[in-house]
PDB file of C-alpha atoms in Angstrom:
ATOM      1  CA  ASP P  16     174.141 -68.775  48.031  1.00 63.00           C
ATOM      2  CA  ALA P  17     172.622 -66.336  45.861  1.00 69.00           C
ATOM      3  CA  LYS P  18     171.245 -63.056  45.734  1.00 85.00           C
ATOM      4  CA  THR P  19     167.504 -62.467  45.142  1.00 91.00           C
ATOM      5  CA  THR P  20     166.376 -58.821  43.863  1.00 94.00           C
ATOM      6  CA  GLN P  21     162.415 -58.800  44.967  1.00 96.00           C
ATOM      7  CA  PRO P  22     160.163 -55.337  43.684  1.00 97.00           C
ATOM      8  CA  ASN P  23     159.752 -53.771  47.017  1.00 95.00           C
ATOM      9  CA  SER P  24     156.053 -53.605  46.965  1.00 97.00           C
ATOM     10  CA  MET P  25     153.501 -54.305  44.843  1.00 97.00           C
ATOM     11  CA  GLU P  26     149.447 -53.836  44.687  1.00 97.00           C
ATOM     12  CA  SER P  27     146.812 -56.047  43.815  1.00 96.00           C
ATOM     13  CA  ASN P  28     142.452 -56.144  43.485  1.00 96.00           C
ATOM     14  CA  GLU P  29     141.238 -58.817  46.333  1.00 96.00           C
ATOM     15  CA  GLU P  30     140.398 -62.001  44.162  1.00 96.00           C
ATOM     16  CA  GLU P  31     142.600 -61.862  41.393  1.00 96.00           C
ATOM     17  CA  PRO P  32     145.688 -63.386  40.638  1.00 96.00           C
ATOM     18  CA  VAL P  33     149.074 -62.022  41.656  1.00 97.00           C
ATOM     19  CA  HIS P  34     152.307 -62.712  40.318  1.00 98.00           C
ATOM     20  CA  LEU P  35     155.705 -61.257  42.193  1.00 98.00           C
ATOM     21  CA  PRO P  36     158.719 -61.563  40.788  1.00 97.00           C
ATOM     22  CA  CYS P  37     162.001 -62.604  42.128  1.00 97.00           C
ATOM     23  CA  ASN P  38     165.545 -62.555  39.993  1.00 95.00           C
ATOM     24  CA  HIS P  39     168.108 -65.084  41.240  1.00 91.00           C
ATOM     25  CA  SER P  40     170.224 -64.560  38.467  1.00 89.00           C
ATOM     26  CA  THR P  41     173.316 -65.965  40.180  1.00 88.00           C
ATOM     27  CA  ILE P  42     172.101 -69.064  41.042  1.00 88.00           C
ATOM     28  CA  SER P  43     173.948 -72.593  41.306  1.00 86.00           C
ATOM     29  CA  GLY P  44     172.612 -76.069  40.537  1.00 84.00           C
ATOM     30  CA  THR P  45     171.823 -76.890  43.798  1.00 84.00           C
ATOM     31  CA  ASP P  46     170.821 -73.848  45.521  1.00 88.00           C
ATOM     32  CA  TYR P  47     166.753 -74.232  46.140  1.00 91.00           C
ATOM     33  CA  ILE P  48     163.457 -71.159  46.064  1.00 93.00           C
ATOM     34  CA  HIS P  49     161.772 -70.699  48.742  1.00 93.00           C
ATOM     35  CA  TRP P  50     158.951 -68.233  49.441  1.00 96.00           C
ATOM     36  CA  TYR P  51     157.782 -66.862  52.917  1.00 96.00           C
ATOM     37  CA  ARG P  52     155.556 -64.387  53.997  1.00 97.00           C
ATOM     38  CA  GLN P  53     154.464 -62.044  57.274  1.00 95.00           C
ATOM     39  CA  LEU P  54     151.825 -61.277  58.540  1.00 94.00           C
ATOM     40  CA  PRO P  55     151.463 -58.105  60.124  1.00 89.00           C
ATOM     41  CA  SER P  56     152.881 -58.498  64.031  1.00 87.00           C
ATOM     42  CA  GLN P  57     154.002 -62.341  63.156  1.00 91.00           C
ATOM     43  CA  GLY P  58     156.391 -64.568  62.349  1.00 93.00           C
ATOM     44  CA  PRO P  59     157.575 -66.043  58.301  1.00 94.00           C
ATOM     45  CA  GLU P  60     155.537 -68.776  56.870  1.00 94.00           C
ATOM     46  CA  TYR P  61     156.687 -70.538  54.607  1.00 93.00           C
ATOM     47  CA  VAL P  62     154.686 -70.781  51.393  1.00 95.00           C
ATOM     48  CA  ILE P  63     156.519 -72.770  49.239  1.00 94.00           C
ATOM     49  CA  HIS P  64     159.958 -74.009  47.972  1.00 92.00           C
ATOM     50  CA  GLY P  65     160.833 -76.237  44.648  1.00 92.00           C
ATOM     51  CA  LEU P  66     164.428 -76.290  42.812  1.00 91.00           C
ATOM     52  CA  THR P  67     163.678 -76.706  38.811  1.00 92.00           C
ATOM     53  CA  SER P  68     160.019 -77.604  38.670  1.00 91.00           C
ATOM     54  CA  ASN P  69     156.894 -75.799  39.052  1.00 93.00           C
ATOM     55  CA  VAL P  70     155.254 -76.603  41.886  1.00 93.00           C
ATOM     56  CA  ASN P  71     152.092 -76.235  43.703  1.00 95.00           C
ATOM     57  CA  ASN P  72     150.304 -76.418  46.965  1.00 92.00           C
ATOM     58  CA  ARG P  73     147.000 -75.227  48.404  1.00 91.00           C
ATOM     59  CA  MET P  74     148.720 -72.021  49.494  1.00 90.00           C
ATOM     60  CA  ALA P  75     150.337 -71.192  45.595  1.00 95.00           C
ATOM     61  CA  SER P  76     152.006 -72.200  43.018  1.00 97.00           C
ATOM     62  CA  LEU P  77     156.544 -71.170  42.033  1.00 97.00           C
ATOM     63  CA  ALA P  78     156.909 -70.886  38.727  1.00 97.00           C
ATOM     64  CA  ILE P  79     160.588 -71.333  37.809  1.00 96.00           C
ATOM     65  CA  ALA P  80     162.372 -69.616  34.655  1.00 95.00           C
ATOM     66  CA  GLU P  81     163.919 -72.477  32.645  1.00 94.00           C
ATOM     67  CA  ASP P  82     167.152 -71.185  33.189  1.00 93.00           C
ATOM     68  CA  ARG P  83     166.455 -71.188  37.042  1.00 93.00           C
ATOM     69  CA  LYS P  84     167.342 -67.293  37.327  1.00 94.00           C
ATOM     70  CA  SER P  85     164.210 -66.140  37.970  1.00 95.00           C
ATOM     71  CA  SER P  86     160.778 -67.614  39.782  1.00 96.00           C
ATOM     72  CA  THR P  87     157.302 -66.021  39.924  1.00 97.00           C
ATOM     73  CA  LEU P  88     155.506 -66.423  43.145  1.00 98.00           C
ATOM     74  CA  ILE P  89     151.292 -67.226  42.306  1.00 98.00           C
ATOM     75  CA  LEU P  90     148.628 -66.339  44.507  1.00 97.00           C
ATOM     76  CA  HIS P  91     145.720 -67.264  42.079  1.00 94.00           C
ATOM     77  CA  ARG P  92     142.801 -65.858  43.610  1.00 95.00           C
ATOM     78  CA  ALA P  93     143.982 -62.629  46.632  1.00 96.00           C
ATOM     79  CA  THR P  94     142.469 -62.263  49.584  1.00 96.00           C
ATOM     80  CA  LEU P  95     142.893 -59.370  52.097  1.00 96.00           C
ATOM     81  CA  ARG P  96     144.396 -61.530  54.369  1.00 95.00           C
ATOM     82  CA  ASP P  97     147.379 -62.033  51.934  1.00 96.00           C
ATOM     83  CA  ALA P  98     147.852 -58.735  52.581  1.00 97.00           C
ATOM     84  CA  ALA P  99     151.891 -59.547  53.850  1.00 97.00           C
ATOM     85  CA  VAL P 100     155.663 -58.939  52.746  1.00 96.00           C
ATOM     86  CA  TYR P 101     156.417 -61.893  50.694  1.00 97.00           C
ATOM     87  CA  TYR P 102     160.371 -62.713  50.928  1.00 96.00           C
ATOM     88  CA  CYS P 103     162.099 -64.807  47.815  1.00 95.00           C
ATOM     89  CA  ILE P 104     165.028 -67.538  48.863  1.00 92.00           C
ATOM     90  CA  SER P 105     167.737 -68.946  47.332  1.00 88.00           C
ATOM     91  CA  ASN P 106     169.421 -70.857  49.378  1.00 82.00           C
ATOM     92  CA  SER P 107     171.177 -74.693  50.011  1.00 69.00           C
ATOM     93  CA  GLY P 108     172.490 -74.412  53.064  1.00 72.00           C
ATOM     94  CA  TYR P 109     171.749 -74.740  56.464  1.00 69.00           C
ATOM     95  CA  ALA P 110     169.794 -71.380  57.098  1.00 74.00           C
ATOM     96  CA  LEU P 111     167.803 -68.838  55.077  1.00 82.00           C
ATOM     97  CA  ASN P 112     168.668 -65.563  53.936  1.00 82.00           C
ATOM     98  CA  PHE P 113     165.802 -63.312  54.260  1.00 87.00           C
ATOM     99  CA  GLY P 114     166.187 -60.054  52.282  1.00 87.00           C
ATOM    100  CA  LYS P 115     163.790 -56.804  52.580  1.00 89.00           C
ATOM    101  CA  GLY P 116     160.745 -59.010  49.959  1.00 94.00           C
ATOM    102  CA  THR P 117     157.330 -57.101  48.592  1.00 97.00           C
ATOM    103  CA  SER P 118     155.153 -55.702  50.314  1.00 96.00           C
ATOM    104  CA  LEU P 119     151.776 -56.871  48.764  1.00 98.00           C
ATOM    105  CA  LEU P 120     148.917 -54.793  49.619  1.00 97.00           C
ATOM    106  CA  VAL P 121     145.573 -55.811  48.356  1.00 97.00           C
ATOM    107  CA  THR P 122     142.734 -53.641  48.063  1.00 96.00           C
ATOM    108  CA  PRO P 123     138.677 -54.521  48.283  1.00 94.00           C
TER     109      PRO P 123
ATOM    110  CA  ASP O  29     148.962 -75.422  71.061  1.00 62.00           C
ATOM    111  CA  ALA O  30     151.826 -73.269  69.312  1.00 72.00           C
ATOM    112  CA  ASP O  31     154.285 -75.468  67.799  1.00 92.00           C
ATOM    113  CA  VAL O  32     156.970 -72.153  68.276  1.00 96.00           C
ATOM    114  CA  THR O  33     156.553 -70.476  71.816  1.00 97.00           C
ATOM    115  CA  GLN O  34     158.749 -68.002  72.690  1.00 97.00           C
ATOM    116  CA  THR O  35     159.381 -65.801  76.031  1.00 97.00           C
ATOM    117  CA  PRO O  36     158.544 -63.319  76.825  1.00 97.00           C
ATOM    118  CA  ARG O  37     156.278 -61.807  74.267  1.00 97.00           C
ATOM    119  CA  ASN O  38     157.702 -58.153  74.771  1.00 97.00           C
ATOM    120  CA  ARG O  39     160.728 -57.250  77.205  1.00 97.00           C
ATOM    121  CA  ILE O  40     161.628 -53.457  78.211  1.00 97.00           C
ATOM    122  CA  THR O  41     165.373 -53.611  79.806  1.00 97.00           C
ATOM    123  CA  LYS O  42     167.855 -51.082  80.650  1.00 97.00           C
ATOM    124  CA  THR O  43     171.638 -50.948  79.043  1.00 98.00           C
ATOM    125  CA  GLY O  44     174.024 -53.194  80.612  1.00 97.00           C
ATOM    126  CA  LYS O  45     171.619 -55.762  82.158  1.00 97.00           C
ATOM    127  CA  ARG O  46     171.408 -59.226  81.541  1.00 96.00           C
ATOM    128  CA  ILE O  47     168.358 -60.906  79.181  1.00 97.00           C
ATOM    129  CA  MET O  48     167.718 -63.973  78.014  1.00 98.00           C
ATOM    130  CA  LEU O  49     164.760 -64.822  75.922  1.00 98.00           C
ATOM    131  CA  GLU O  50     163.247 -68.439  75.634  1.00 98.00           C
ATOM    132  CA  CYS O  51     162.261 -70.216  72.877  1.00 98.00           C
ATOM    133  CA  SER O  52     160.628 -73.931  72.794  1.00 97.00           C
ATOM    134  CA  GLN O  53     159.347 -75.723  70.520  1.00 97.00           C
ATOM    135  CA  THR O  54     156.782 -79.326  70.247  1.00 95.00           C
ATOM    136  CA  LYS O  55     158.119 -80.246  66.765  1.00 92.00           C
ATOM    137  CA  GLY O  56     160.932 -82.869  67.483  1.00 92.00           C
ATOM    138  CA  HIS O  57     162.617 -80.790  65.500  1.00 91.00           C
ATOM    139  CA  ASP O  58     166.797 -80.914  65.483  1.00 91.00           C
ATOM    140  CA  ARG O  59     167.760 -77.477  63.918  1.00 92.00           C
ATOM    141  CA  MET O  60     166.630 -74.539  66.150  1.00 95.00           C
ATOM    142  CA  TYR O  61     167.632 -70.773  64.770  1.00 95.00           C
ATOM    143  CA  TRP O  62     167.947 -67.197  66.270  1.00 97.00           C
ATOM    144  CA  TYR O  63     166.880 -64.549  63.876  1.00 96.00           C
ATOM    145  CA  ARG O  64     166.566 -60.943  64.589  1.00 96.00           C
ATOM    146  CA  GLN O  65     164.445 -58.035  62.375  1.00 95.00           C
ATOM    147  CA  ASP O  66     164.696 -54.539  62.927  1.00 94.00           C
ATOM    148  CA  PRO O  67     162.148 -52.351  61.309  1.00 86.00           C
ATOM    149  CA  GLY O  68     161.856 -52.743  57.628  1.00 80.00           C
ATOM    150  CA  LEU O  69     164.525 -55.027  57.261  1.00 82.00           C
ATOM    151  CA  GLY O  70     164.401 -58.392  56.869  1.00 85.00           C
ATOM    152  CA  LEU O  71     165.528 -61.681  59.367  1.00 91.00           C
ATOM    153  CA  ARG O  72     169.384 -61.949  59.881  1.00 92.00           C
ATOM    154  CA  LEU O  73     170.459 -64.895  61.329  1.00 93.00           C
ATOM    155  CA  ILE O  74     172.112 -64.752  65.310  1.00 96.00           C
ATOM    156  CA  TYR O  75     173.276 -68.272  66.156  1.00 96.00           C
ATOM    157  CA  TYR O  76     171.932 -71.916  64.864  1.00 94.00           C
ATOM    158  CA  SER O  77     172.040 -75.134  66.436  1.00 94.00           C
ATOM    159  CA  PHE O  78     171.872 -78.422  64.596  1.00 90.00           C
ATOM    160  CA  ASP O  79     171.058 -80.641  67.613  1.00 90.00           C
ATOM    161  CA  VAL O  80     171.953 -79.916  71.226  1.00 92.00           C
ATOM    162  CA  LYS O  81     175.474 -80.792  71.422  1.00 92.00           C
ATOM    163  CA  ASP O  82     176.448 -78.281  67.788  1.00 93.00           C
ATOM    164  CA  ILE O  83     175.977 -74.408  68.128  1.00 95.00           C
ATOM    165  CA  ASN O  84     176.851 -72.538  65.176  1.00 93.00           C
ATOM    166  CA  LYS O  85     177.026 -68.794  65.422  1.00 94.00           C
ATOM    167  CA  GLY O  86     175.326 -66.774  62.278  1.00 92.00           C
ATOM    168  CA  GLU O  87     175.705 -63.618  60.124  1.00 88.00           C
ATOM    169  CA  ILE O  88     175.938 -61.409  63.469  1.00 94.00           C
ATOM    170  CA  SER O  89     176.424 -63.056  66.747  1.00 95.00           C
ATOM    171  CA  ASP O  90     178.679 -60.587  68.890  1.00 95.00           C
ATOM    172  CA  GLY O  91     176.952 -59.446  71.678  1.00 96.00           C
ATOM    173  CA  TYR O  92     175.078 -62.559  72.215  1.00 97.00           C
ATOM    174  CA  SER O  93     175.289 -66.083  73.398  1.00 97.00           C
ATOM    175  CA  VAL O  94     173.167 -69.970  73.475  1.00 97.00           C
ATOM    176  CA  SER O  95     172.010 -72.409  75.097  1.00 97.00           C
ATOM    177  CA  ARG O  96     170.609 -75.226  73.820  1.00 96.00           C
ATOM    178  CA  GLN O  97     169.078 -77.006  76.746  1.00 91.00           C
ATOM    179  CA  ALA O  98     167.279 -80.008  75.363  1.00 95.00           C
ATOM    180  CA  GLN O  99     166.127 -80.737  72.374  1.00 94.00           C
ATOM    181  CA  ALA O 100     162.979 -78.824  72.562  1.00 96.00           C
ATOM    182  CA  LYS O 101     164.801 -75.343  73.611  1.00 97.00           C
ATOM    183  CA  PHE O 102     166.762 -73.036  72.340  1.00 98.00           C
ATOM    184  CA  SER O 103     167.943 -69.429  74.548  1.00 98.00           C
ATOM    185  CA  LEU O 104     169.223 -66.599  73.561  1.00 98.00           C
ATOM    186  CA  SER O 105     171.002 -64.154  75.931  1.00 98.00           C
ATOM    187  CA  LEU O 106     172.513 -60.472  75.553  1.00 97.00           C
ATOM    188  CA  GLU O 107     175.412 -60.427  78.536  1.00 92.00           C
ATOM    189  CA  SER O 108     175.421 -56.542  78.608  1.00 96.00           C
ATOM    190  CA  ALA O 109     172.202 -55.501  76.543  1.00 97.00           C
ATOM    191  CA  ILE O 110     172.592 -52.542  74.592  1.00 97.00           C
ATOM    192  CA  PRO O 111     170.566 -49.858  73.283  1.00 97.00           C
ATOM    193  CA  ASN O 112     170.927 -50.955  69.050  1.00 96.00           C
ATOM    194  CA  GLN O 113     169.618 -54.835  70.055  1.00 97.00           C
ATOM    195  CA  THR O 114     166.727 -53.400  70.412  1.00 97.00           C
ATOM    196  CA  ALA O 115     165.014 -55.401  67.473  1.00 97.00           C
ATOM    197  CA  LEU O 116     162.506 -57.850  66.883  1.00 97.00           C
ATOM    198  CA  TYR O 117     164.024 -61.147  67.772  1.00 98.00           C
ATOM    199  CA  PHE O 118     162.348 -64.789  66.023  1.00 97.00           C
ATOM    200  CA  CYS O 119     162.918 -68.411  67.186  1.00 97.00           C
ATOM    201  CA  ALA O 120     162.628 -71.484  64.656  1.00 95.00           C
ATOM    202  CA  THR O 121     163.519 -74.798  63.921  1.00 94.00           C
ATOM    203  CA  SER O 122     163.391 -77.315  60.576  1.00 90.00           C
ATOM    204  CA  ASP O 123     164.519 -80.663  59.923  1.00 81.00           C
ATOM    205  CA  PRO O 124     167.331 -81.342  58.007  1.00 73.00           C
ATOM    206  CA  GLY O 125     165.953 -81.680  55.036  1.00 65.00           C
ATOM    207  CA  GLY O 126     168.122 -82.612  51.530  1.00 60.00           C
ATOM    208  CA  GLY O 127     170.066 -79.685  50.838  1.00 61.00           C
ATOM    209  CA  GLY O 128     168.479 -76.826  50.731  1.00 65.00           C
ATOM    210  CA  ALA O 129     165.264 -78.244  51.309  1.00 64.00           C
ATOM    211  CA  TYR O 130     163.143 -77.713  54.239  1.00 79.00           C
ATOM    212  CA  GLU O 131     160.396 -76.050  55.944  1.00 87.00           C
ATOM    213  CA  GLN O 132     161.267 -73.798  59.026  1.00 91.00           C
ATOM    214  CA  PHE O 133     159.063 -72.583  61.396  1.00 93.00           C
ATOM    215  CA  PHE O 134     158.828 -69.488  63.207  1.00 95.00           C
ATOM    216  CA  GLY O 135     157.748 -68.517  66.382  1.00 96.00           C
ATOM    217  CA  PRO O 136     155.751 -65.544  67.604  1.00 95.00           C
ATOM    218  CA  GLY O 137     158.541 -63.195  67.991  1.00 97.00           C
ATOM    219  CA  THR O 138     159.935 -61.006  71.221  1.00 97.00           C
ATOM    220  CA  ARG O 139     159.928 -57.420  70.985  1.00 97.00           C
ATOM    221  CA  LEU O 140     163.177 -56.316  72.849  1.00 98.00           C
ATOM    222  CA  THR O 141     163.342 -52.717  73.356  1.00 97.00           C
ATOM    223  CA  VAL O 142     166.969 -51.925  76.093  1.00 97.00           C
ATOM    224  CA  LEU O 143     166.859 -48.080  76.752  1.00 97.00           C
TER     225      LEU O 143
END
């Protein structure tokens, strides 16, 4: 599993797009990139995952660099309910290795 | 009803006491996990189970034990609780997925305080 590096915190205005970066320069060919988020006083929830190609779902988009050493989680229109800690995880095995994540603040 | 439930939600206990945290799931998943989260930190894996007969240690298993009573139930025990086990504990489940391609579903957490 690759180590990931994320900014400690980011801030966004409501209804604007948010780009959350993640560096995973030691990623191996079989490592997936996962994003989870944790809202205050809740357990983590799945956001999105990918291997090589960009991915879209109802919550977000995941843009993966061509060399796979970095990725970006994109929230297309941030809402106040998106304020959370976002974890970028790179793994190929049985469990998820959570770092400290990025704390996203969304202001009205 | 929630797919992954944890009981109790909050517990205060004293040093040296034995305590059990319980997790139940209705998702039909074979894989279950126990994590702990300390303030300001991410989650760390304590134990995981791929099926009823398969139990494995995670990153920080010392001081903890687990029991997989059924596919749907996975319990975490602290045989003799100590203050540095004060933390937020999360249970999670998942399908096997392909390699690392799987989604984990988390319970609401149990806040444990050891005095």
